[in-house]
PDB file of C-alpha atoms in Angstrom:
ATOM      1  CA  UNK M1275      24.038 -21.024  60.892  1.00 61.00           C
ATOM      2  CA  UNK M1276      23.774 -23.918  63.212  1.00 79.00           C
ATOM      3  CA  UNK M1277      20.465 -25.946  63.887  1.00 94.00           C
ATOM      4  CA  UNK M1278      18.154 -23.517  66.096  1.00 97.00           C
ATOM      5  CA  UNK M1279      15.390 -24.223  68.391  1.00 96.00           C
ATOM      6  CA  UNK M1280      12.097 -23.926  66.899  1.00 97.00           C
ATOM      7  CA  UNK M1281      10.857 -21.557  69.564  1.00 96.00           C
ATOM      8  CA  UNK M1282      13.864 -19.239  68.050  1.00 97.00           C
ATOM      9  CA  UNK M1283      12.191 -18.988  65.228  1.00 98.00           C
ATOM     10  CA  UNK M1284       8.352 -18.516  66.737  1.00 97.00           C
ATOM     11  CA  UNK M1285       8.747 -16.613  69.472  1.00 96.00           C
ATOM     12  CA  UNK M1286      10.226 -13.577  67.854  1.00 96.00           C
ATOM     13  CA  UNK M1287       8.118 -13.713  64.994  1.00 97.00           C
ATOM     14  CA  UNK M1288       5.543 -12.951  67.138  1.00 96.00           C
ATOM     15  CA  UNK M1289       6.963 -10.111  69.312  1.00 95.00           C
ATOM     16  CA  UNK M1290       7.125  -8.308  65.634  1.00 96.00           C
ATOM     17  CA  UNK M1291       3.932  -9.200  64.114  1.00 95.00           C
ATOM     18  CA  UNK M1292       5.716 -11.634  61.503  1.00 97.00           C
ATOM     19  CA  UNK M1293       5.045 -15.088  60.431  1.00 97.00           C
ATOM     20  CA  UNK M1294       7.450 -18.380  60.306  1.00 98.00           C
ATOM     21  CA  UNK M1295       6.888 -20.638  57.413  1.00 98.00           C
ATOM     22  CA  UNK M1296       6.931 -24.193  58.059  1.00 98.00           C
ATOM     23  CA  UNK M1297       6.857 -27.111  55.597  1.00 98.00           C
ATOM     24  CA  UNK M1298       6.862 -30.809  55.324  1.00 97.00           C
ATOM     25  CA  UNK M1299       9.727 -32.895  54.262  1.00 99.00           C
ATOM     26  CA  UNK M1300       8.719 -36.161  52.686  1.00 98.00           C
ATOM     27  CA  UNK M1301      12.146 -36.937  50.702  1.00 97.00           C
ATOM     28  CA  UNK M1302      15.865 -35.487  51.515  1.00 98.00           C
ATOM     29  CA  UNK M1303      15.535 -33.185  48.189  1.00 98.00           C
ATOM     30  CA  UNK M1304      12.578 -31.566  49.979  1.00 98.00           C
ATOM     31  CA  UNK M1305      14.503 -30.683  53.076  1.00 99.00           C
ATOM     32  CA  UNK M1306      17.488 -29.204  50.302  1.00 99.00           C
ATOM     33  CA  UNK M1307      15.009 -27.451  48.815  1.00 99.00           C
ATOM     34  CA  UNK M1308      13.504 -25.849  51.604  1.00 99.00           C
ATOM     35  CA  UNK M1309      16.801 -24.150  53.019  1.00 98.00           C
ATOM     36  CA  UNK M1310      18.177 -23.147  49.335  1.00 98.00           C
ATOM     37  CA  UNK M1311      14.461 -21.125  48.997  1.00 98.00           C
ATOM     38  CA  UNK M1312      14.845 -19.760  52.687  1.00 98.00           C
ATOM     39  CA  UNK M1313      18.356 -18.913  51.656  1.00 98.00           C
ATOM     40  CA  UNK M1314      17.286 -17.250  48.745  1.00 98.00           C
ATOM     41  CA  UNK M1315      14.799 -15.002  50.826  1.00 98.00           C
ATOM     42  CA  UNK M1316      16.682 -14.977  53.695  1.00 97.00           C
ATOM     43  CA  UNK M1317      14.487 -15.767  56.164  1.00 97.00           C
ATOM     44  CA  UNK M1318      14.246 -18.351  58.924  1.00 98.00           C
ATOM     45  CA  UNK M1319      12.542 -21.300  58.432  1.00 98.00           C
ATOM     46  CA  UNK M1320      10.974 -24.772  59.813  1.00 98.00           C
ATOM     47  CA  UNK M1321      11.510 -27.812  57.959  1.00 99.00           C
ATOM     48  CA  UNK M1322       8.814 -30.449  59.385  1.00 98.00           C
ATOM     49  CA  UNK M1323       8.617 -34.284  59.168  1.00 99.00           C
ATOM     50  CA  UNK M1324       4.897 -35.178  59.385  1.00 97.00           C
ATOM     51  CA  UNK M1325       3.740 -39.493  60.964  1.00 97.00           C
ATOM     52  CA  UNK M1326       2.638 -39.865  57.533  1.00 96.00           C
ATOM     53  CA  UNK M1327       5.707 -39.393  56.353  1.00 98.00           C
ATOM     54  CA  UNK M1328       7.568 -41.446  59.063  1.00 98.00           C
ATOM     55  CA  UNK M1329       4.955 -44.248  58.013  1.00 98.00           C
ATOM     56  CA  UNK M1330       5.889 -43.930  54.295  1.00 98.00           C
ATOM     57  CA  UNK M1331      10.252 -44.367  55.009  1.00 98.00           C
ATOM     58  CA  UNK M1332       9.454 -46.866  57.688  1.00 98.00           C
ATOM     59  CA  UNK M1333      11.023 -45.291  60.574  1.00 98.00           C
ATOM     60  CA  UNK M1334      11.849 -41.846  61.339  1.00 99.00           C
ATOM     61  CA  UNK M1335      15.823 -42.293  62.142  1.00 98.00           C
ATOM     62  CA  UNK M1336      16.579 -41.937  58.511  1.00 98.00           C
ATOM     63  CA  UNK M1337      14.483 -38.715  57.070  1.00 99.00           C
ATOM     64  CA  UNK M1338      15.262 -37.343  60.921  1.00 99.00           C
ATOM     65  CA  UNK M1339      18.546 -37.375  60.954  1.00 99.00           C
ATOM     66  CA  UNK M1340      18.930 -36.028  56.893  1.00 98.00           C
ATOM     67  CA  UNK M1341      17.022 -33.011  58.154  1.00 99.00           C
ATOM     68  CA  UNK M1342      18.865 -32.535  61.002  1.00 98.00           C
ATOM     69  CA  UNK M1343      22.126 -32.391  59.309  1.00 98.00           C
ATOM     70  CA  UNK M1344      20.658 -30.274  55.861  1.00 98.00           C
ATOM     71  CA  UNK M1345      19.513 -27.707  58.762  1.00 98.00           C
ATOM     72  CA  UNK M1346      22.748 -27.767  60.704  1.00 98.00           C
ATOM     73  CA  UNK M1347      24.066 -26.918  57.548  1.00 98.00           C
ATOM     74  CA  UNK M1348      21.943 -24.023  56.440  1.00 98.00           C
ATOM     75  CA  UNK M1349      23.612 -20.074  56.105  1.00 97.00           C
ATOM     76  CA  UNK M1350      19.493 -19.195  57.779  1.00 97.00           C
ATOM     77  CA  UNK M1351      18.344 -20.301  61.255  1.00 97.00           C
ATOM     78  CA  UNK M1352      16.711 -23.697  60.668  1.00 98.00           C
ATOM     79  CA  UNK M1353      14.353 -25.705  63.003  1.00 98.00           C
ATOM     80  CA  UNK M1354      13.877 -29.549  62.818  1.00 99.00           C
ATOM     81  CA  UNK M1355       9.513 -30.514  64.143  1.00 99.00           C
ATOM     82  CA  UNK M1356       8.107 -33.455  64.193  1.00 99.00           C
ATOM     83  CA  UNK M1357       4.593 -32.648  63.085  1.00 96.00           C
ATOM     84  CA  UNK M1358       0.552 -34.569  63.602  1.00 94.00           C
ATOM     85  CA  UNK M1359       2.603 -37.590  65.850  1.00 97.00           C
ATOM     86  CA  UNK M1360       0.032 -39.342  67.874  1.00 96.00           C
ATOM     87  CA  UNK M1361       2.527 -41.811  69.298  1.00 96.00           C
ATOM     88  CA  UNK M1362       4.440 -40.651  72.812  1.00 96.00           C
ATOM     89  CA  UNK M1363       7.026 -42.987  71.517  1.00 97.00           C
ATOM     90  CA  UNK M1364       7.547 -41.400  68.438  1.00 98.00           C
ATOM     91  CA  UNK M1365       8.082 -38.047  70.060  1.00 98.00           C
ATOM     92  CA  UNK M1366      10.940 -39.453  72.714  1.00 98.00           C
ATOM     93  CA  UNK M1367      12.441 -40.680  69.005  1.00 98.00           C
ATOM     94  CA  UNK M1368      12.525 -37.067  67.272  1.00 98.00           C
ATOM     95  CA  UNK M1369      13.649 -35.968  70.756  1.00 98.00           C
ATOM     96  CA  UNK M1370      16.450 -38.068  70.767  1.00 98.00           C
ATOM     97  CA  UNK M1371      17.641 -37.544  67.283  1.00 98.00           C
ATOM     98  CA  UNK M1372      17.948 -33.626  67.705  1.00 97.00           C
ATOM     99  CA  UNK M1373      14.149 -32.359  66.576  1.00 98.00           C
ATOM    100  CA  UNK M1374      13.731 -28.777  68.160  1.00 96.00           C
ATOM    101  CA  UNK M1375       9.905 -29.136  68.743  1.00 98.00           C
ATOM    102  CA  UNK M1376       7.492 -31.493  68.045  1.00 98.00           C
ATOM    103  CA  UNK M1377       3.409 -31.293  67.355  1.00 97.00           C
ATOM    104  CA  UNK M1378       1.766 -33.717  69.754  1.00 97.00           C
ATOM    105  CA  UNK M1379      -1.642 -34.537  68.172  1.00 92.00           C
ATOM    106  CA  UNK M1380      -4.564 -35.711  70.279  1.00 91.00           C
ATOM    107  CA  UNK M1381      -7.201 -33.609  68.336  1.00 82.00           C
ATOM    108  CA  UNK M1382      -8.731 -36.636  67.586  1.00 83.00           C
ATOM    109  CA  UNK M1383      -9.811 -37.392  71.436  1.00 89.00           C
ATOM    110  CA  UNK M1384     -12.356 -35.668  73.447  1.00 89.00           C
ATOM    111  CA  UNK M1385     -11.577 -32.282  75.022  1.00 88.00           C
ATOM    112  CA  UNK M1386     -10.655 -34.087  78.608  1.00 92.00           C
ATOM    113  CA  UNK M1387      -8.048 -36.570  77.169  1.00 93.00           C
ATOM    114  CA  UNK M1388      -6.753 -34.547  74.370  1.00 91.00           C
ATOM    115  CA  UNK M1389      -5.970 -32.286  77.411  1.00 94.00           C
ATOM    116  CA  UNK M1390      -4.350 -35.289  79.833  1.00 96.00           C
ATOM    117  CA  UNK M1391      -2.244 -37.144  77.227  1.00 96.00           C
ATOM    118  CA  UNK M1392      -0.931 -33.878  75.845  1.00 97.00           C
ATOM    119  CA  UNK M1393       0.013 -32.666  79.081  1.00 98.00           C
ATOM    120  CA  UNK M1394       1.869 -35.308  79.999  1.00 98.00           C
ATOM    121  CA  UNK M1395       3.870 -34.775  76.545  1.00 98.00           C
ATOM    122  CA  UNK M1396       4.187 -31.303  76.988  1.00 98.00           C
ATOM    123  CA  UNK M1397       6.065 -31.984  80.493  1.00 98.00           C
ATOM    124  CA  UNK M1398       8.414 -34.882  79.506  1.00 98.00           C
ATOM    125  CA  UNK M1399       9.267 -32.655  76.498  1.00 98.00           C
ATOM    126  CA  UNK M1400      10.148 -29.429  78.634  1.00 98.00           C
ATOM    127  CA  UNK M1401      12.017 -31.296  80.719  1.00 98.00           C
ATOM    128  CA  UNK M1402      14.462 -31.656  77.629  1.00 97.00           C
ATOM    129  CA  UNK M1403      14.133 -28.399  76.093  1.00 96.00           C
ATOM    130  CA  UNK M1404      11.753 -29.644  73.398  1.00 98.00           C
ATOM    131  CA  UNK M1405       9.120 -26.769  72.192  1.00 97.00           C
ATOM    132  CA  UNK M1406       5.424 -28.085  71.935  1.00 98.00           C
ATOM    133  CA  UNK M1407       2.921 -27.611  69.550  1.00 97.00           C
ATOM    134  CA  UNK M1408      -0.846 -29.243  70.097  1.00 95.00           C
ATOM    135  CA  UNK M1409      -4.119 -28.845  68.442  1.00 89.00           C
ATOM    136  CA  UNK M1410      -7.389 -28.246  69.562  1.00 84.00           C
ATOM    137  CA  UNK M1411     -10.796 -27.871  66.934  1.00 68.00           C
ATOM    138  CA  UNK M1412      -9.504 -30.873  64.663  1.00 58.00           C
ATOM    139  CA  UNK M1413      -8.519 -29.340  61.418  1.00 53.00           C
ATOM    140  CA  UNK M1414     -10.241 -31.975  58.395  1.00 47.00           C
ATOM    141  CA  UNK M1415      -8.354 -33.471  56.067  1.00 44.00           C
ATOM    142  CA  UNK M1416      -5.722 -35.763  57.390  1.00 46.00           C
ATOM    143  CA  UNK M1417      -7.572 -39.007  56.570  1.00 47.00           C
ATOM    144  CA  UNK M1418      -8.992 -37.206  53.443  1.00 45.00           C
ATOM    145  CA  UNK M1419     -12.038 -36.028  54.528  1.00 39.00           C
ATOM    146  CA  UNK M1420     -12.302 -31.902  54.282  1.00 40.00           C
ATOM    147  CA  UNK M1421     -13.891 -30.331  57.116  1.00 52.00           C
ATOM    148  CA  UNK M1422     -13.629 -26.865  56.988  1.00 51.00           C
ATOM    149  CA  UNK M1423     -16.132 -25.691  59.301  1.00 58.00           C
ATOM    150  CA  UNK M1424     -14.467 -27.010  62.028  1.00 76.00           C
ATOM    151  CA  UNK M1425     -13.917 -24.149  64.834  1.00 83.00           C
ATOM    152  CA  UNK M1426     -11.599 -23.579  67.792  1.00 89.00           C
ATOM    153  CA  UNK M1427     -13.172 -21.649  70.842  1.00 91.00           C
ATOM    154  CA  UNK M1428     -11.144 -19.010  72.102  1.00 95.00           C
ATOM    155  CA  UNK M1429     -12.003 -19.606  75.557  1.00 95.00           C
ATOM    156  CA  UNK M1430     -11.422 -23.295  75.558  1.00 93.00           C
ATOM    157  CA  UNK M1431      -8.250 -22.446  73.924  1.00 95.00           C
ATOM    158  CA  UNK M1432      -7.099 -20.244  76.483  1.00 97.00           C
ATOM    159  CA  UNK M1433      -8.054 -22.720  78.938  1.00 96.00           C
ATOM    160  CA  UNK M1434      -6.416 -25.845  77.284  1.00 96.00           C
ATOM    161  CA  UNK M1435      -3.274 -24.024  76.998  1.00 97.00           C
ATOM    162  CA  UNK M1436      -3.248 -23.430  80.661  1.00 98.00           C
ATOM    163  CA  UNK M1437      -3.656 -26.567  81.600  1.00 97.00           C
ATOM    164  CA  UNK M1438      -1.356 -28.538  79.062  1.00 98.00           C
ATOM    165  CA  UNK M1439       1.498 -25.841  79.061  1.00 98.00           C
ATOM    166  CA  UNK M1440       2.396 -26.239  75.063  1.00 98.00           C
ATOM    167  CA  UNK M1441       4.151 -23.564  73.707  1.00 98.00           C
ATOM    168  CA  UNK M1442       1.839 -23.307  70.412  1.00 98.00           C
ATOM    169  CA  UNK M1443      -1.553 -23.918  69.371  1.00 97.00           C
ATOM    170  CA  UNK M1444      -2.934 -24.900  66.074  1.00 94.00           C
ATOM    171  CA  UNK M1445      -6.339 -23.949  65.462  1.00 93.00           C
ATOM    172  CA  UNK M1446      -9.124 -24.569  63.312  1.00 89.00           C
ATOM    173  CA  UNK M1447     -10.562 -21.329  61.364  1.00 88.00           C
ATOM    174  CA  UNK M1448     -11.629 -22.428  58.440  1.00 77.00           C
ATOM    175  CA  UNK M1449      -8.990 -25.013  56.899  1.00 68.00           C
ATOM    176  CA  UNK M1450      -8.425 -27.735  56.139  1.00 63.00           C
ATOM    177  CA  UNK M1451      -5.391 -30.811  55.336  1.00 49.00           C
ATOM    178  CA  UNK M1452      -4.307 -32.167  51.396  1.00 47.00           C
ATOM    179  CA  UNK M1453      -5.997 -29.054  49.813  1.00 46.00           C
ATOM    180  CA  UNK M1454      -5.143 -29.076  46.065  1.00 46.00           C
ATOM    181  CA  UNK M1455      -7.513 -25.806  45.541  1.00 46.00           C
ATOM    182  CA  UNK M1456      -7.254 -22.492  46.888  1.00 49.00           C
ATOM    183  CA  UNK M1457     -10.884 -22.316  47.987  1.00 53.00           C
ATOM    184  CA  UNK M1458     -10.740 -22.052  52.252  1.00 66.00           C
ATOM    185  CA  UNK M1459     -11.877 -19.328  53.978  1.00 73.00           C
ATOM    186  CA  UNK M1460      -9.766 -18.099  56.888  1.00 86.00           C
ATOM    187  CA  UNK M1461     -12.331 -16.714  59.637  1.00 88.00           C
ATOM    188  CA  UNK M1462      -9.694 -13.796  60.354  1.00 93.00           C
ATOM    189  CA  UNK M1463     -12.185 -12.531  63.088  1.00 93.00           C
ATOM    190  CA  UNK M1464     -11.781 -15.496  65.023  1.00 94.00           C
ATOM    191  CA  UNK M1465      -8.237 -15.629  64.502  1.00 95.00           C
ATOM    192  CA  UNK M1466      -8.213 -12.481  66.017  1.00 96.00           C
ATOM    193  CA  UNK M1467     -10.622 -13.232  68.957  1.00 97.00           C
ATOM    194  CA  UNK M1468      -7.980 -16.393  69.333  1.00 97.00           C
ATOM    195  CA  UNK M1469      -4.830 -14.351  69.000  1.00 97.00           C
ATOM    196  CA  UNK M1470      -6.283 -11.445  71.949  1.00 97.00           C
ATOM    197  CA  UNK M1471      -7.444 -15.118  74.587  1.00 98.00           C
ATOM    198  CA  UNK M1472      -4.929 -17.586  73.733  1.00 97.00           C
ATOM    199  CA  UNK M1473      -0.989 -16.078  75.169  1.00 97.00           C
ATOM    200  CA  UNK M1474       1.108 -18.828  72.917  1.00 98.00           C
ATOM    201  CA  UNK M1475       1.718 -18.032  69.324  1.00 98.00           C
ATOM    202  CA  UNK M1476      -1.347 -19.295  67.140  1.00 97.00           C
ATOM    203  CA  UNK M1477      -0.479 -22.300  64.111  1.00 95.00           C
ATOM    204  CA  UNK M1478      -2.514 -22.498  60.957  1.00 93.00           C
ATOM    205  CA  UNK M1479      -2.723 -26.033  59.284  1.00 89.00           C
ATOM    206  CA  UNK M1480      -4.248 -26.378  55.938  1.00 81.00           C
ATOM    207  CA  UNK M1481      -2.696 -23.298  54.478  1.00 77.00           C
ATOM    208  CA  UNK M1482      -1.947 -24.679  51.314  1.00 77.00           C
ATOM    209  CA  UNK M1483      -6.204 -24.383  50.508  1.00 75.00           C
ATOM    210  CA  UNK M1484      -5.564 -20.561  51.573  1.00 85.00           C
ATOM    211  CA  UNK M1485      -5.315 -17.725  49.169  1.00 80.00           C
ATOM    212  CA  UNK M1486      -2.538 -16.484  49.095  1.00 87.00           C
ATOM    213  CA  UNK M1487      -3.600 -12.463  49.753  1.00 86.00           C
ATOM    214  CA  UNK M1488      -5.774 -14.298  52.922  1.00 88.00           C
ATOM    215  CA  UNK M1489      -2.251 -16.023  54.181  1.00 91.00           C
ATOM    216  CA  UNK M1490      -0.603 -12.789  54.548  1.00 93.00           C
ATOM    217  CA  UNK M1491      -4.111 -11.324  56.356  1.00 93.00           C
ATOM    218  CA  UNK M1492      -4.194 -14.608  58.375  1.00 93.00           C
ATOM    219  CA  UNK M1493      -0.964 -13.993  60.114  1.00 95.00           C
ATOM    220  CA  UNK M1494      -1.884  -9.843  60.004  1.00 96.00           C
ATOM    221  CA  UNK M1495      -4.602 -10.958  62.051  1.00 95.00           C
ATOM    222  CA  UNK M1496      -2.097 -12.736  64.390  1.00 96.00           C
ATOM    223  CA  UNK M1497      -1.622 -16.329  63.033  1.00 96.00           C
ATOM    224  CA  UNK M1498       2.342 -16.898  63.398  1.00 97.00           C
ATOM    225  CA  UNK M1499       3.710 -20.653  62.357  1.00 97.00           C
ATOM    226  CA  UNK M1500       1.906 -21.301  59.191  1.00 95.00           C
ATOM    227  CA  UNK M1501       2.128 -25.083  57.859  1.00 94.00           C
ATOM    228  CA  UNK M1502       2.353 -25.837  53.807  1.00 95.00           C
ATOM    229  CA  UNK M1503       3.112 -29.144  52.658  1.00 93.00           C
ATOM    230  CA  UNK M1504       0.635 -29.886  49.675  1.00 91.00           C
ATOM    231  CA  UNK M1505       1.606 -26.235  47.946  1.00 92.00           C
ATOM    232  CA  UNK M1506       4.822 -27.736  47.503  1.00 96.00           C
ATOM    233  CA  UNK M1507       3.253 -31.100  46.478  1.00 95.00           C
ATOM    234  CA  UNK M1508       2.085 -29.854  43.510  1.00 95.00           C
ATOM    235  CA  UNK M1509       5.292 -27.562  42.527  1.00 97.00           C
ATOM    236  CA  UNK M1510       7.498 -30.313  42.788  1.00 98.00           C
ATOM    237  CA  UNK M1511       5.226 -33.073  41.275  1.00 98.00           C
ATOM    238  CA  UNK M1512       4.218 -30.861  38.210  1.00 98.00           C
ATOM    239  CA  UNK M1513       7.841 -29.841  37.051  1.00 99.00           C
ATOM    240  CA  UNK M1514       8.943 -33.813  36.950  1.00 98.00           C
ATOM    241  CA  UNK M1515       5.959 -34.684  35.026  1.00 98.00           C
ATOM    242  CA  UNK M1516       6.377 -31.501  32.780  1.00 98.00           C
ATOM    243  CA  UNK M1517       9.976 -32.532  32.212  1.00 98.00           C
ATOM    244  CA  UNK M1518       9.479 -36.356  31.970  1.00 98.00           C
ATOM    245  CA  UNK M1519       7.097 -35.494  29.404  1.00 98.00           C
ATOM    246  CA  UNK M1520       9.601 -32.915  27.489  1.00 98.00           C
ATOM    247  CA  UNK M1521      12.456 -35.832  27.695  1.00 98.00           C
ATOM    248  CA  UNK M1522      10.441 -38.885  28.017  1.00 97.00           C
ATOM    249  CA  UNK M1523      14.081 -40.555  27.581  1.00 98.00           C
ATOM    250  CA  UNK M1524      15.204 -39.514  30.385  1.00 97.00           C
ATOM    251  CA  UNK M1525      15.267 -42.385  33.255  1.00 97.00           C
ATOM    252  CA  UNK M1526      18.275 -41.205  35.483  1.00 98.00           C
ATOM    253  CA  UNK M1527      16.365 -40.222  38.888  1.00 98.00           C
ATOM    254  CA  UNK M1528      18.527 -37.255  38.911  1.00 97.00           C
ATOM    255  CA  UNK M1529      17.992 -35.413  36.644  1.00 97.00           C
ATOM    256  CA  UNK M1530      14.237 -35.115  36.872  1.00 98.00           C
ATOM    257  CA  UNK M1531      13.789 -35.383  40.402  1.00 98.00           C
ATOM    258  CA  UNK M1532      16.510 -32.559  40.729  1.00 98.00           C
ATOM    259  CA  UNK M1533      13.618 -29.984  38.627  1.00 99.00           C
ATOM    260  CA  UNK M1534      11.285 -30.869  41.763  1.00 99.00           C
ATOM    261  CA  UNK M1535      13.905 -30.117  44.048  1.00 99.00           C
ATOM    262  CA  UNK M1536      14.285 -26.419  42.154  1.00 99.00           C
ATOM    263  CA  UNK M1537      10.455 -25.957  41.840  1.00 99.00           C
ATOM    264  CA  UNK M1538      10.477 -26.124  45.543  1.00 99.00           C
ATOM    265  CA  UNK M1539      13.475 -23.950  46.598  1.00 99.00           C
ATOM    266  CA  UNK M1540      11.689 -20.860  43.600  1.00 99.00           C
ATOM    267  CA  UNK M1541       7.956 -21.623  45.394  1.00 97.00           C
ATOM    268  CA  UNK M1542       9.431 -21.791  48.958  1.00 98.00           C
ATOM    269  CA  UNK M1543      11.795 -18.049  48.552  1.00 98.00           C
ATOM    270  CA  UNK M1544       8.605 -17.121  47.010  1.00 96.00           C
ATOM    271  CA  UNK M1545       6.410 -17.775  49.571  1.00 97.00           C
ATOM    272  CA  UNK M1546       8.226 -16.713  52.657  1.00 98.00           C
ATOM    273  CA  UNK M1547       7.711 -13.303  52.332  1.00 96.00           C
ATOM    274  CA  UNK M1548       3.971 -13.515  51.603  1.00 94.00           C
ATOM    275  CA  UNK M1549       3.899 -15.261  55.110  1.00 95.00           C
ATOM    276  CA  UNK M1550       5.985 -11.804  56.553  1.00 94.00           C
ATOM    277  CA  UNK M1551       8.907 -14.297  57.332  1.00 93.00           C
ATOM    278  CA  UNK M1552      11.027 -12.042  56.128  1.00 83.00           C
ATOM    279  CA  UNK M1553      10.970  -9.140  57.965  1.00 67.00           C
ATOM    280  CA  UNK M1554       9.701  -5.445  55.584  1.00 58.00           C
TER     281      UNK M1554
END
């Protein structure tokens, strides 16, 4: 399967009430693991490189274009996002190394010039092909601080999206970022309400707090791209230490880094289909 555009993915996930998992890439055995567990499933699937992680490498180029080319490779339709950049410049990067879509985030501005800059994204990003994903009703978390009762208003929404022209929304109902307990409350009426006013597909952020009964009733209730990076966190962080401490000889890199990489393809097939990724 070649490298796909991320809307390919979306966009028909919505037309038949099904989700599209998405999840972060911090290391090139991530991105390999992501693929073999949507391989496994066989089900589409995002693989997303998050300004955090472009922070932690140094520059993007590197982690960018390993993605790009473990996507390209992929036997499922893989999409390449740049996710929570705040930097224009960064986005012209992933745009220029091959990134389908990107997630333009100016949630931390007020409602006026979270509206202007990410406009002016949106536009030089169309004008290459690039989908669009923005947020509006900051989700908590990012900078470690959990605010779940952060809210998006439907008819804000509706109206941001008309005047920016992104192709996706995230939205806050009830998440929130770095979540290592599954304790947040989707609001699945809102999501609803958001889903009937807002006419791009709807983003969750924060799903790896989420229950995972409530994930597949978030995207019932019409949530489509759903984000999980932490989930995957833990999976891959627990089976190094659990064999590091069952071989505490063992210093080769490869060998215990490659029972992460496994933990994360078995949670990822796992998941997919909990998110209706895969279609019944």
């Amino acid at each position: 399967m070649p490298l796909v555009a991320t809307g390919e993915i979306v966009e028909p996930a919505v037309r038949a009430g099904l989700g599209a998992g998405a999840f972060n890439v911090i290391q090139i055995e991530h991105a390999q693991a992501i693929v073999a567990g949507a391989e496994a499933a066989g089900a589409p699937v995002i693989l997303q490189i998050s300004e955090n992680a472009v922070r932690y490498h140094g520059a993007l180029a590197g982690i960018g274009r390993a993605a790009v080319e473990v996507a390209a490779a992929a036997r499922v339709p893989v999409a390449v996002h740049l996710d929570h950049a705040t930097e224009p410049a960064l986005v012209r990067e992933a745009v220029g190394l091959g990134f389908g879509s990107v997630m333009f985030d100016a949630s931390a501005l007020d409602y006026e010039a979270n509206m202007a800059a990410t406009a002016e994204v949106t536009a030089d990003c169309h004008a290459q092909g690039v989908w669009v994903e923005a947020e509006l009703g900051e989700v908590g978390g990012k900078d470690g601080v959990h605010a779940p009762g952060a809210r998006t208003d439907p008819a804000e929404a509706a109206a941001y999206v008309a005047a920016t022209g992104v192709d996706a929304l995230a939205v806050a109902v009830g998440t929130s970022h770095a979540m290592v307990v599954k304790e947040a409350v989707v609001d699945l009426g809102l999501v609803a309400a958001l889903r009937a006013a807002v006419p791009v597909p709807l983003v969750l952020h924060g799903s790896s707090g989420v229950p995972e009964a409530d994930l597949t009733r978030a995207v019932e209730a019409g949530l489509t791209k759903v984000n999980i990076a932490t989930h995957l966190n833990i999976a891959y962080t627990r089976a190094i230490r659990d064999h590091l401490a069952a071989h505490p000889e063992v210093v080769d890199p490869r060998r215990y880094v490659a029972k992460g990489r496994d933990a994360v393809a078995r949670e990822v097939a796992r998941l997919l289909p909990l998110l209706r990724a895969v279609a019944p």
